[in-house]
Amino acid sequence: MEENYIYSGTKKLRCGYTTGSCAAAAAKAAAEALLTQRRVSDTEILTPKGIRLPLTVHRCELCGEKALCSVIKDSGDDPDITNGIEVCAEVSFAESGIEIAGGKGVGTVTKAGLNQPVGAAAINSVPRRMIADALCEVAEMNEYRGGFKVVISVPEGEELAKKTFNPRIGIVGGISVIGTTGIVEPMSSSALIETIRTEANIRRGEGRKTLLLTVGNYSEKFLAENRPELSEQCVMCSNYIGDAIDIGITLGFKNILIYGHIGKMVKLGSGIMNTHSSYADGRMETLIACGVLAGVDGSLLRSLIECATADAALDILYENGAAEKVLDVLTERIHSYLQARAKGSAQVGAVVFSYKNDMLLRTEYADEILKMTLEG
């Protein structure tokens, strides 16, 4: 396939493709093999990012009313644990529609709050749409009017999942089939931190007095919807909140404001400044600790440990009238840890939101910093 690259700092890094892209490509190849009764050696899909992705079919097996094809995952220069795995799709005929199920090595969702409902295969919504789009394309090309049943499997998935956070967050029996763009953009931590430094330095050169940080795509979207006048000022720090604060201080910013989704920002309440799941979790433990300090009933707090996401835990707290007390304590703790990181060299504020519950909290300096930022 034609290689795609991104630049991170001064490094040129090769992109790969997601498990979702592999599943969609394998399903498309299997559907084509089923409809034509010929083995398929390569296929092509359109990723959500708009990139046409030609892929080699690793395995193609025809057996009567079923066909199975597979694609080998290539993560490019990203240190992805799923690099090199085989992603399979078995396709058979159905009367109508497209049914997508998980087979061997694909996890099952057991906790509420994840991308798929409890009991469903851990194949996220974007890969499901990619698979459906690919199958519709094959059906149209072959003038087929019926439906398909697709079973996605990953032979190594069950063993591989033991090395991930999947069991902890409520996905059992295998890995997740994920990906929002279809393309894996490599994340080199040192290169990414230098990119943050470069972008922050550009904001300093523009005369900005506040370093405005976002921690991901959700944060950028939230800022664009609620403070569109600030969107062009933000620097995405991804999971590297602590490093971004350090960078802001070394560049001379006296005010730093962070916008982030509760799923990541809750970790700041335990002083976790790198919010990547492979570095630390602690979301439920942080909320439980805040609940203890707020005097929330212990049995209610114990129920939070089964939640897969911060949003799911907040739902329970809201239903029981305890959310406000817990969030008040969390706000204080986040503020305290942010100032400890800054060591008096800057004021650091945070705005924490949830699309499910809208704006959740602002730390002590947040409103003051935001006012100064808006005033220029």
Short mmCIF file of N, CA and C in Angstrom, two decimals, residues 9-150:
data_model
loop_
_atom_site.label_atom_id
_atom_site.label_comp_id
_atom_site.label_asym_id
_atom_site.label_seq_id
_atom_site.Cartn_x
_atom_site.Cartn_y
_atom_site.Cartn_z
N GLY A 9 7.18 16.96 15.54
CA GLY A 9 8.44 17.67 15.75
C GLY A 9 9.26 17.59 14.48
N THR A 10 10.45 17.07 14.60
CA THR A 10 11.31 16.93 13.42
C THR A 10 11.32 15.51 12.88
N LYS A 11 10.51 14.64 13.48
CA LYS A 11 10.52 13.24 13.08
C LYS A 11 9.43 12.93 12.06
N LYS A 12 9.79 12.16 11.06
CA LYS A 12 8.84 11.69 10.06
C LYS A 12 8.44 10.27 10.46
N LEU A 13 7.15 10.08 10.77
CA LEU A 13 6.68 8.81 11.29
C LEU A 13 5.66 8.19 10.34
N ARG A 14 5.81 6.88 10.13
CA ARG A 14 4.91 6.17 9.21
C ARG A 14 3.60 5.83 9.90
N CYS A 15 2.49 6.17 9.25
CA CYS A 15 1.17 5.85 9.78
C CYS A 15 0.83 4.39 9.52
N GLY A 16 -0.06 3.87 10.30
CA GLY A 16 -0.58 2.52 10.09
C GLY A 16 -2.08 2.58 9.92
N TYR A 17 -2.75 1.46 10.20
CA TYR A 17 -4.20 1.45 10.09
C TYR A 17 -4.79 0.68 11.27
N THR A 18 -6.00 1.03 11.65
CA THR A 18 -6.62 0.55 12.87
C THR A 18 -7.17 -0.87 12.71
N THR A 19 -7.53 -1.45 13.85
CA THR A 19 -8.20 -2.75 13.82
C THR A 19 -9.55 -2.62 13.11
N GLY A 20 -10.17 -1.44 13.23
CA GLY A 20 -11.43 -1.21 12.52
C GLY A 20 -11.26 -1.26 11.01
N SER A 21 -10.17 -0.67 10.51
CA SER A 21 -9.89 -0.73 9.07
C SER A 21 -9.62 -2.17 8.63
N CYS A 22 -8.88 -2.91 9.46
CA CYS A 22 -8.60 -4.31 9.14
C CYS A 22 -9.90 -5.11 9.04
N ALA A 23 -10.80 -4.90 10.00
CA ALA A 23 -12.06 -5.63 10.02
C ALA A 23 -12.91 -5.29 8.80
N ALA A 24 -12.96 -4.00 8.46
CA ALA A 24 -13.75 -3.58 7.30
C ALA A 24 -13.18 -4.15 6.01
N ALA A 25 -11.86 -4.12 5.88
CA ALA A 25 -11.22 -4.63 4.67
C ALA A 25 -11.40 -6.15 4.56
N ALA A 26 -11.26 -6.85 5.68
CA ALA A 26 -11.44 -8.31 5.66
C ALA A 26 -12.89 -8.66 5.31
N ALA A 27 -13.83 -7.89 5.86
CA ALA A 27 -15.24 -8.15 5.57
C ALA A 27 -15.56 -7.88 4.11
N LYS A 28 -15.00 -6.81 3.57
CA LYS A 28 -15.25 -6.49 2.16
C LYS A 28 -14.70 -7.59 1.26
N ALA A 29 -13.47 -8.03 1.56
CA ALA A 29 -12.86 -9.09 0.74
C ALA A 29 -13.66 -10.38 0.84
N ALA A 30 -14.13 -10.72 2.04
CA ALA A 30 -14.89 -11.95 2.23
C ALA A 30 -16.23 -11.88 1.49
N ALA A 31 -16.88 -10.72 1.53
CA ALA A 31 -18.15 -10.56 0.81
C ALA A 31 -17.95 -10.69 -0.69
N GLU A 32 -16.86 -10.11 -1.17
CA GLU A 32 -16.56 -10.21 -2.61
C GLU A 32 -16.29 -11.66 -3.00
N ALA A 33 -15.52 -12.36 -2.17
CA ALA A 33 -15.23 -13.77 -2.45
C ALA A 33 -16.51 -14.60 -2.43
N LEU A 34 -17.40 -14.30 -1.48
CA LEU A 34 -18.65 -15.04 -1.36
C LEU A 34 -19.54 -14.83 -2.60
N LEU A 35 -19.61 -13.58 -3.02
CA LEU A 35 -20.50 -13.26 -4.14
C LEU A 35 -19.95 -13.72 -5.49
N THR A 36 -18.64 -13.71 -5.65
CA THR A 36 -18.04 -14.08 -6.94
C THR A 36 -17.56 -15.53 -6.97
N GLN A 37 -17.48 -16.12 -5.74
CA GLN A 37 -16.94 -17.48 -5.60
C GLN A 37 -15.52 -17.58 -6.15
N ARG A 38 -14.77 -16.48 -5.96
CA ARG A 38 -13.35 -16.45 -6.34
C ARG A 38 -12.54 -15.91 -5.16
N ARG A 39 -11.35 -16.46 -4.98
CA ARG A 39 -10.49 -15.98 -3.90
C ARG A 39 -10.01 -14.56 -4.20
N VAL A 40 -9.91 -13.76 -3.15
CA VAL A 40 -9.53 -12.35 -3.27
C VAL A 40 -8.15 -12.17 -2.64
N SER A 41 -7.27 -11.45 -3.33
CA SER A 41 -5.90 -11.26 -2.83
C SER A 41 -5.65 -9.85 -2.29
N ASP A 42 -6.48 -8.90 -2.67
CA ASP A 42 -6.31 -7.54 -2.16
C ASP A 42 -7.65 -6.82 -2.22
N THR A 43 -7.75 -5.76 -1.47
CA THR A 43 -8.99 -4.98 -1.43
C THR A 43 -8.66 -3.55 -1.07
N GLU A 44 -9.67 -2.71 -1.05
CA GLU A 44 -9.46 -1.28 -0.75
C GLU A 44 -10.69 -0.74 -0.04
N ILE A 45 -10.46 0.07 1.00
CA ILE A 45 -11.58 0.71 1.70
C ILE A 45 -11.33 2.21 1.77
N LEU A 46 -12.39 2.95 2.01
CA LEU A 46 -12.28 4.39 2.25
C LEU A 46 -12.40 4.61 3.75
N THR A 47 -11.37 5.17 4.35
CA THR A 47 -11.38 5.40 5.79
C THR A 47 -12.20 6.65 6.13
N PRO A 48 -12.67 6.76 7.37
CA PRO A 48 -13.40 7.96 7.78
C PRO A 48 -12.57 9.24 7.62
N LYS A 49 -11.25 9.10 7.58
CA LYS A 49 -10.39 10.26 7.38
C LYS A 49 -10.33 10.68 5.92
N GLY A 50 -10.97 9.91 5.04
CA GLY A 50 -11.00 10.25 3.62
C GLY A 50 -9.85 9.68 2.83
N ILE A 51 -9.07 8.80 3.44
CA ILE A 51 -7.92 8.19 2.76
C ILE A 51 -8.34 6.84 2.18
N ARG A 52 -8.08 6.64 0.88
CA ARG A 52 -8.29 5.33 0.26
C ARG A 52 -7.17 4.41 0.72
N LEU A 53 -7.53 3.29 1.29
CA LEU A 53 -6.56 2.40 1.91
C LEU A 53 -6.55 1.05 1.21
N PRO A 54 -5.56 0.81 0.33
CA PRO A 54 -5.44 -0.51 -0.30
C PRO A 54 -4.72 -1.47 0.65
N LEU A 55 -5.28 -2.66 0.82
CA LEU A 55 -4.71 -3.62 1.77
C LEU A 55 -4.61 -5.01 1.14
N THR A 56 -3.58 -5.72 1.55
CA THR A 56 -3.37 -7.09 1.10
C THR A 56 -4.22 -8.04 1.94
N VAL A 57 -4.87 -8.97 1.29
CA VAL A 57 -5.64 -9.99 2.00
C VAL A 57 -4.69 -11.12 2.38
N HIS A 58 -4.56 -11.37 3.66
CA HIS A 58 -3.61 -12.37 4.15
C HIS A 58 -4.13 -13.79 3.91
N ARG A 59 -5.42 -13.99 4.18
CA ARG A 59 -6.01 -15.33 4.06
C ARG A 59 -7.39 -15.20 3.42
N CYS A 60 -7.71 -16.11 2.50
CA CYS A 60 -9.03 -16.12 1.87
C CYS A 60 -9.48 -17.57 1.72
N GLU A 61 -10.59 -17.91 2.39
CA GLU A 61 -11.10 -19.28 2.37
C GLU A 61 -12.57 -19.27 1.97
N LEU A 62 -12.92 -20.09 1.00
CA LEU A 62 -14.30 -20.24 0.54
C LEU A 62 -14.84 -21.59 0.99
N CYS A 63 -16.04 -21.56 1.58
CA CYS A 63 -16.65 -22.81 2.03
C CYS A 63 -18.16 -22.72 1.83
N GLY A 64 -18.61 -23.02 0.64
CA GLY A 64 -20.03 -23.02 0.35
C GLY A 64 -20.68 -21.66 0.51
N GLU A 65 -21.53 -21.54 1.51
CA GLU A 65 -22.29 -20.31 1.74
C GLU A 65 -21.56 -19.34 2.67
N LYS A 66 -20.28 -19.58 2.91
CA LYS A 66 -19.49 -18.70 3.77
C LYS A 66 -18.14 -18.41 3.13
N ALA A 67 -17.58 -17.27 3.47
CA ALA A 67 -16.21 -16.94 3.06
C ALA A 67 -15.52 -16.26 4.22
N LEU A 68 -14.25 -16.57 4.40
CA LEU A 68 -13.45 -15.95 5.46
C LEU A 68 -12.22 -15.32 4.85
N CYS A 69 -11.98 -14.05 5.19
CA CYS A 69 -10.76 -13.36 4.78
C CYS A 69 -10.14 -12.69 6.00
N SER A 70 -8.84 -12.45 5.91
CA SER A 70 -8.17 -11.78 7.02
C SER A 70 -7.16 -10.76 6.50
N VAL A 71 -6.84 -9.80 7.38
CA VAL A 71 -5.87 -8.75 7.10
C VAL A 71 -4.94 -8.65 8.30
N ILE A 72 -3.66 -8.43 8.04
CA ILE A 72 -2.68 -8.29 9.12
C ILE A 72 -2.57 -6.81 9.51
N LYS A 73 -2.71 -6.54 10.79
CA LYS A 73 -2.67 -5.17 11.30
C LYS A 73 -1.25 -4.61 11.21
N ASP A 74 -1.13 -3.40 10.71
CA ASP A 74 0.15 -2.69 10.63
C ASP A 74 -0.05 -1.34 11.31
N SER A 75 0.61 -1.15 12.44
CA SER A 75 0.45 0.09 13.21
C SER A 75 1.44 1.17 12.82
N GLY A 76 2.20 0.93 11.75
CA GLY A 76 3.19 1.92 11.35
C GLY A 76 4.25 2.08 12.42
N ASP A 77 4.61 3.31 12.71
CA ASP A 77 5.65 3.59 13.71
C ASP A 77 5.06 3.79 15.11
N ASP A 78 3.78 3.48 15.27
CA ASP A 78 3.17 3.60 16.60
C ASP A 78 3.45 2.32 17.40
N PRO A 79 3.83 2.46 18.67
CA PRO A 79 4.12 1.27 19.49
C PRO A 79 2.83 0.61 19.98
N ASP A 80 2.05 0.10 19.06
CA ASP A 80 0.73 -0.45 19.34
C ASP A 80 0.85 -1.94 19.64
N ILE A 81 0.24 -2.37 20.72
CA ILE A 81 0.33 -3.78 21.12
C ILE A 81 -0.34 -4.70 20.10
N THR A 82 -1.25 -4.16 19.29
CA THR A 82 -1.95 -5.00 18.31
C THR A 82 -1.22 -5.09 16.98
N ASN A 83 -0.07 -4.49 16.85
CA ASN A 83 0.67 -4.55 15.59
C ASN A 83 0.98 -6.00 15.21
N GLY A 84 0.68 -6.35 13.96
CA GLY A 84 1.00 -7.68 13.46
C GLY A 84 -0.06 -8.74 13.69
N ILE A 85 -1.16 -8.39 14.37
CA ILE A 85 -2.18 -9.41 14.61
C ILE A 85 -3.01 -9.65 13.35
N GLU A 86 -3.63 -10.82 13.29
CA GLU A 86 -4.53 -11.16 12.18
C GLU A 86 -5.96 -10.84 12.58
N VAL A 87 -6.63 -10.05 11.75
CA VAL A 87 -8.04 -9.70 11.98
C VAL A 87 -8.86 -10.39 10.88
N CYS A 88 -9.81 -11.23 11.29
CA CYS A 88 -10.57 -12.05 10.35
C CYS A 88 -12.03 -11.60 10.28
N ALA A 89 -12.63 -11.85 9.12
CA ALA A 89 -14.06 -11.63 8.95
C ALA A 89 -14.65 -12.80 8.19
N GLU A 90 -15.65 -13.45 8.80
CA GLU A 90 -16.38 -14.51 8.12
C GLU A 90 -17.73 -13.93 7.70
N VAL A 91 -18.04 -14.02 6.42
CA VAL A 91 -19.26 -13.42 5.87
C VAL A 91 -20.14 -14.52 5.29
N SER A 92 -21.42 -14.46 5.63
CA SER A 92 -22.41 -15.39 5.07
C SER A 92 -23.64 -14.59 4.65
N PHE A 93 -24.51 -15.24 3.90
CA PHE A 93 -25.70 -14.56 3.40
C PHE A 93 -26.76 -14.41 4.48
N ALA A 94 -27.55 -13.34 4.37
CA ALA A 94 -28.72 -13.13 5.21
C ALA A 94 -29.84 -12.59 4.33
N GLU A 95 -31.06 -12.69 4.80
CA GLU A 95 -32.18 -12.23 3.98
C GLU A 95 -32.10 -10.73 3.70
N SER A 96 -31.77 -9.96 4.74
CA SER A 96 -31.69 -8.51 4.57
C SER A 96 -30.84 -7.93 5.67
N GLY A 97 -30.39 -6.69 5.46
CA GLY A 97 -29.62 -5.98 6.48
C GLY A 97 -28.22 -6.52 6.64
N ILE A 98 -27.52 -5.94 7.60
CA ILE A 98 -26.15 -6.37 7.90
C ILE A 98 -26.04 -6.60 9.41
N GLU A 99 -25.75 -7.81 9.79
CA GLU A 99 -25.58 -8.17 11.19
C GLU A 99 -24.10 -8.37 11.46
N ILE A 100 -23.60 -7.67 12.47
CA ILE A 100 -22.16 -7.73 12.80
C ILE A 100 -22.01 -8.31 14.20
N ALA A 101 -21.26 -9.38 14.31
CA ALA A 101 -21.05 -10.06 15.59
C ALA A 101 -19.56 -10.25 15.85
N GLY A 102 -19.24 -10.53 17.08
CA GLY A 102 -17.85 -10.80 17.45
C GLY A 102 -17.62 -12.28 17.63
N GLY A 103 -16.48 -12.75 17.16
CA GLY A 103 -16.11 -14.14 17.31
C GLY A 103 -14.94 -14.29 18.26
N LYS A 104 -14.17 -15.34 18.07
CA LYS A 104 -13.02 -15.64 18.93
C LYS A 104 -12.06 -14.45 18.97
N GLY A 105 -11.67 -14.07 20.19
CA GLY A 105 -10.66 -13.03 20.36
C GLY A 105 -11.18 -11.61 20.34
N VAL A 106 -12.47 -11.44 20.09
CA VAL A 106 -13.08 -10.11 20.18
C VAL A 106 -13.83 -10.04 21.51
N GLY A 107 -13.56 -9.03 22.29
CA GLY A 107 -14.14 -8.93 23.63
C GLY A 107 -15.63 -8.70 23.64
N THR A 108 -16.22 -8.94 24.80
CA THR A 108 -17.64 -8.67 25.04
C THR A 108 -17.77 -7.59 26.10
N VAL A 109 -18.66 -6.64 25.88
CA VAL A 109 -18.88 -5.54 26.81
C VAL A 109 -19.69 -6.04 28.00
N THR A 110 -19.18 -5.82 29.21
CA THR A 110 -19.88 -6.29 30.42
C THR A 110 -20.25 -5.15 31.37
N LYS A 111 -19.83 -3.93 31.06
CA LYS A 111 -20.16 -2.79 31.91
C LYS A 111 -20.77 -1.66 31.09
N ALA A 112 -21.73 -0.97 31.69
CA ALA A 112 -22.37 0.15 31.00
C ALA A 112 -21.42 1.33 30.88
N GLY A 113 -21.66 2.16 29.87
CA GLY A 113 -20.88 3.38 29.70
C GLY A 113 -19.84 3.30 28.61
N LEU A 114 -19.67 2.13 28.00
CA LEU A 114 -18.72 1.99 26.91
C LEU A 114 -19.41 2.31 25.58
N ASN A 115 -18.67 2.19 24.49
CA ASN A 115 -19.19 2.57 23.18
C ASN A 115 -20.35 1.68 22.73
N GLN A 116 -20.35 0.43 23.17
CA GLN A 116 -21.40 -0.51 22.81
C GLN A 116 -22.16 -0.95 24.07
N PRO A 117 -23.41 -1.38 23.93
CA PRO A 117 -24.19 -1.79 25.11
C PRO A 117 -23.67 -3.08 25.73
N VAL A 118 -24.04 -3.28 26.97
CA VAL A 118 -23.66 -4.51 27.68
C VAL A 118 -24.16 -5.73 26.91
N GLY A 119 -23.26 -6.70 26.75
CA GLY A 119 -23.60 -7.92 26.04
C GLY A 119 -23.19 -7.91 24.58
N ALA A 120 -22.88 -6.73 24.05
CA ALA A 120 -22.50 -6.63 22.64
C ALA A 120 -21.01 -6.91 22.47
N ALA A 121 -20.65 -7.28 21.25
CA ALA A 121 -19.23 -7.43 20.93
C ALA A 121 -18.57 -6.05 20.98
N ALA A 122 -17.32 -6.03 21.44
CA ALA A 122 -16.59 -4.76 21.57
C ALA A 122 -16.05 -4.32 20.22
N ILE A 123 -16.97 -4.10 19.31
CA ILE A 123 -16.66 -3.53 18.00
C ILE A 123 -17.31 -2.16 17.99
N ASN A 124 -16.52 -1.12 18.04
CA ASN A 124 -17.04 0.22 18.23
C ASN A 124 -17.86 0.70 17.04
N SER A 125 -18.56 1.81 17.24
CA SER A 125 -19.54 2.28 16.26
C SER A 125 -18.91 2.66 14.92
N VAL A 126 -17.73 3.31 14.94
CA VAL A 126 -17.10 3.69 13.68
C VAL A 126 -16.68 2.46 12.86
N PRO A 127 -15.98 1.48 13.45
CA PRO A 127 -15.69 0.26 12.69
C PRO A 127 -16.95 -0.46 12.18
N ARG A 128 -18.01 -0.45 12.98
CA ARG A 128 -19.26 -1.07 12.52
C ARG A 128 -19.77 -0.36 11.26
N ARG A 129 -19.70 0.96 11.28
CA ARG A 129 -20.15 1.72 10.11
C ARG A 129 -19.24 1.46 8.91
N MET A 130 -17.94 1.36 9.16
CA MET A 130 -17.00 1.07 8.09
C MET A 130 -17.28 -0.30 7.46
N ILE A 131 -17.55 -1.28 8.31
CA ILE A 131 -17.85 -2.63 7.82
C ILE A 131 -19.13 -2.60 6.97
N ALA A 132 -20.16 -1.94 7.50
CA ALA A 132 -21.43 -1.87 6.77
C ALA A 132 -21.26 -1.16 5.43
N ASP A 133 -20.52 -0.04 5.43
CA ASP A 133 -20.30 0.69 4.18
C ASP A 133 -19.55 -0.16 3.15
N ALA A 134 -18.54 -0.90 3.62
CA ALA A 134 -17.75 -1.74 2.72
C ALA A 134 -18.61 -2.84 2.11
N LEU A 135 -19.48 -3.45 2.92
CA LEU A 135 -20.33 -4.52 2.42
C LEU A 135 -21.39 -3.99 1.45
N CYS A 136 -21.91 -2.80 1.74
CA CYS A 136 -22.88 -2.18 0.81
C CYS A 136 -22.23 -1.90 -0.55
N GLU A 137 -20.97 -1.49 -0.50
CA GLU A 137 -20.24 -1.21 -1.73
C GLU A 137 -20.08 -2.48 -2.57
N VAL A 138 -19.73 -3.58 -1.92
CA VAL A 138 -19.56 -4.85 -2.63
C VAL A 138 -20.91 -5.33 -3.18
N ALA A 139 -21.95 -5.22 -2.37
CA ALA A 139 -23.28 -5.66 -2.82
C ALA A 139 -23.72 -4.89 -4.05
N GLU A 140 -23.51 -3.58 -4.04
CA GLU A 140 -23.91 -2.75 -5.18
C GLU A 140 -23.12 -3.11 -6.43
N MET A 141 -21.82 -3.34 -6.26
CA MET A 141 -20.99 -3.68 -7.41
C MET A 141 -21.40 -5.01 -8.02
N ASN A 142 -21.93 -5.90 -7.21
CA ASN A 142 -22.31 -7.23 -7.70
C ASN A 142 -23.83 -7.40 -7.85
N GLU A 143 -24.56 -6.27 -7.74
CA GLU A 143 -26.01 -6.26 -7.92
C GLU A 143 -26.71 -7.27 -7.00
N TYR A 144 -26.21 -7.33 -5.78
CA TYR A 144 -26.78 -8.23 -4.77
C TYR A 144 -27.76 -7.45 -3.91
N ARG A 145 -28.97 -7.97 -3.69
CA ARG A 145 -30.01 -7.25 -2.98
C ARG A 145 -30.29 -7.81 -1.58
N GLY A 146 -29.62 -8.86 -1.22
CA GLY A 146 -29.84 -9.46 0.09
C GLY A 146 -28.98 -8.83 1.18
N GLY A 147 -28.89 -9.53 2.31
CA GLY A 147 -28.10 -9.03 3.43
C GLY A 147 -26.90 -9.90 3.72
N PHE A 148 -26.17 -9.52 4.77
CA PHE A 148 -24.98 -10.27 5.18
C PHE A 148 -24.96 -10.45 6.69
N LYS A 149 -24.37 -11.56 7.10
CA LYS A 149 -23.99 -11.73 8.50
C LYS A 149 -22.47 -11.76 8.56
N VAL A 150 -21.89 -10.94 9.44
CA VAL A 150 -20.43 -10.83 9.55
C VAL A 150 -20.00 -11.20 10.96
#
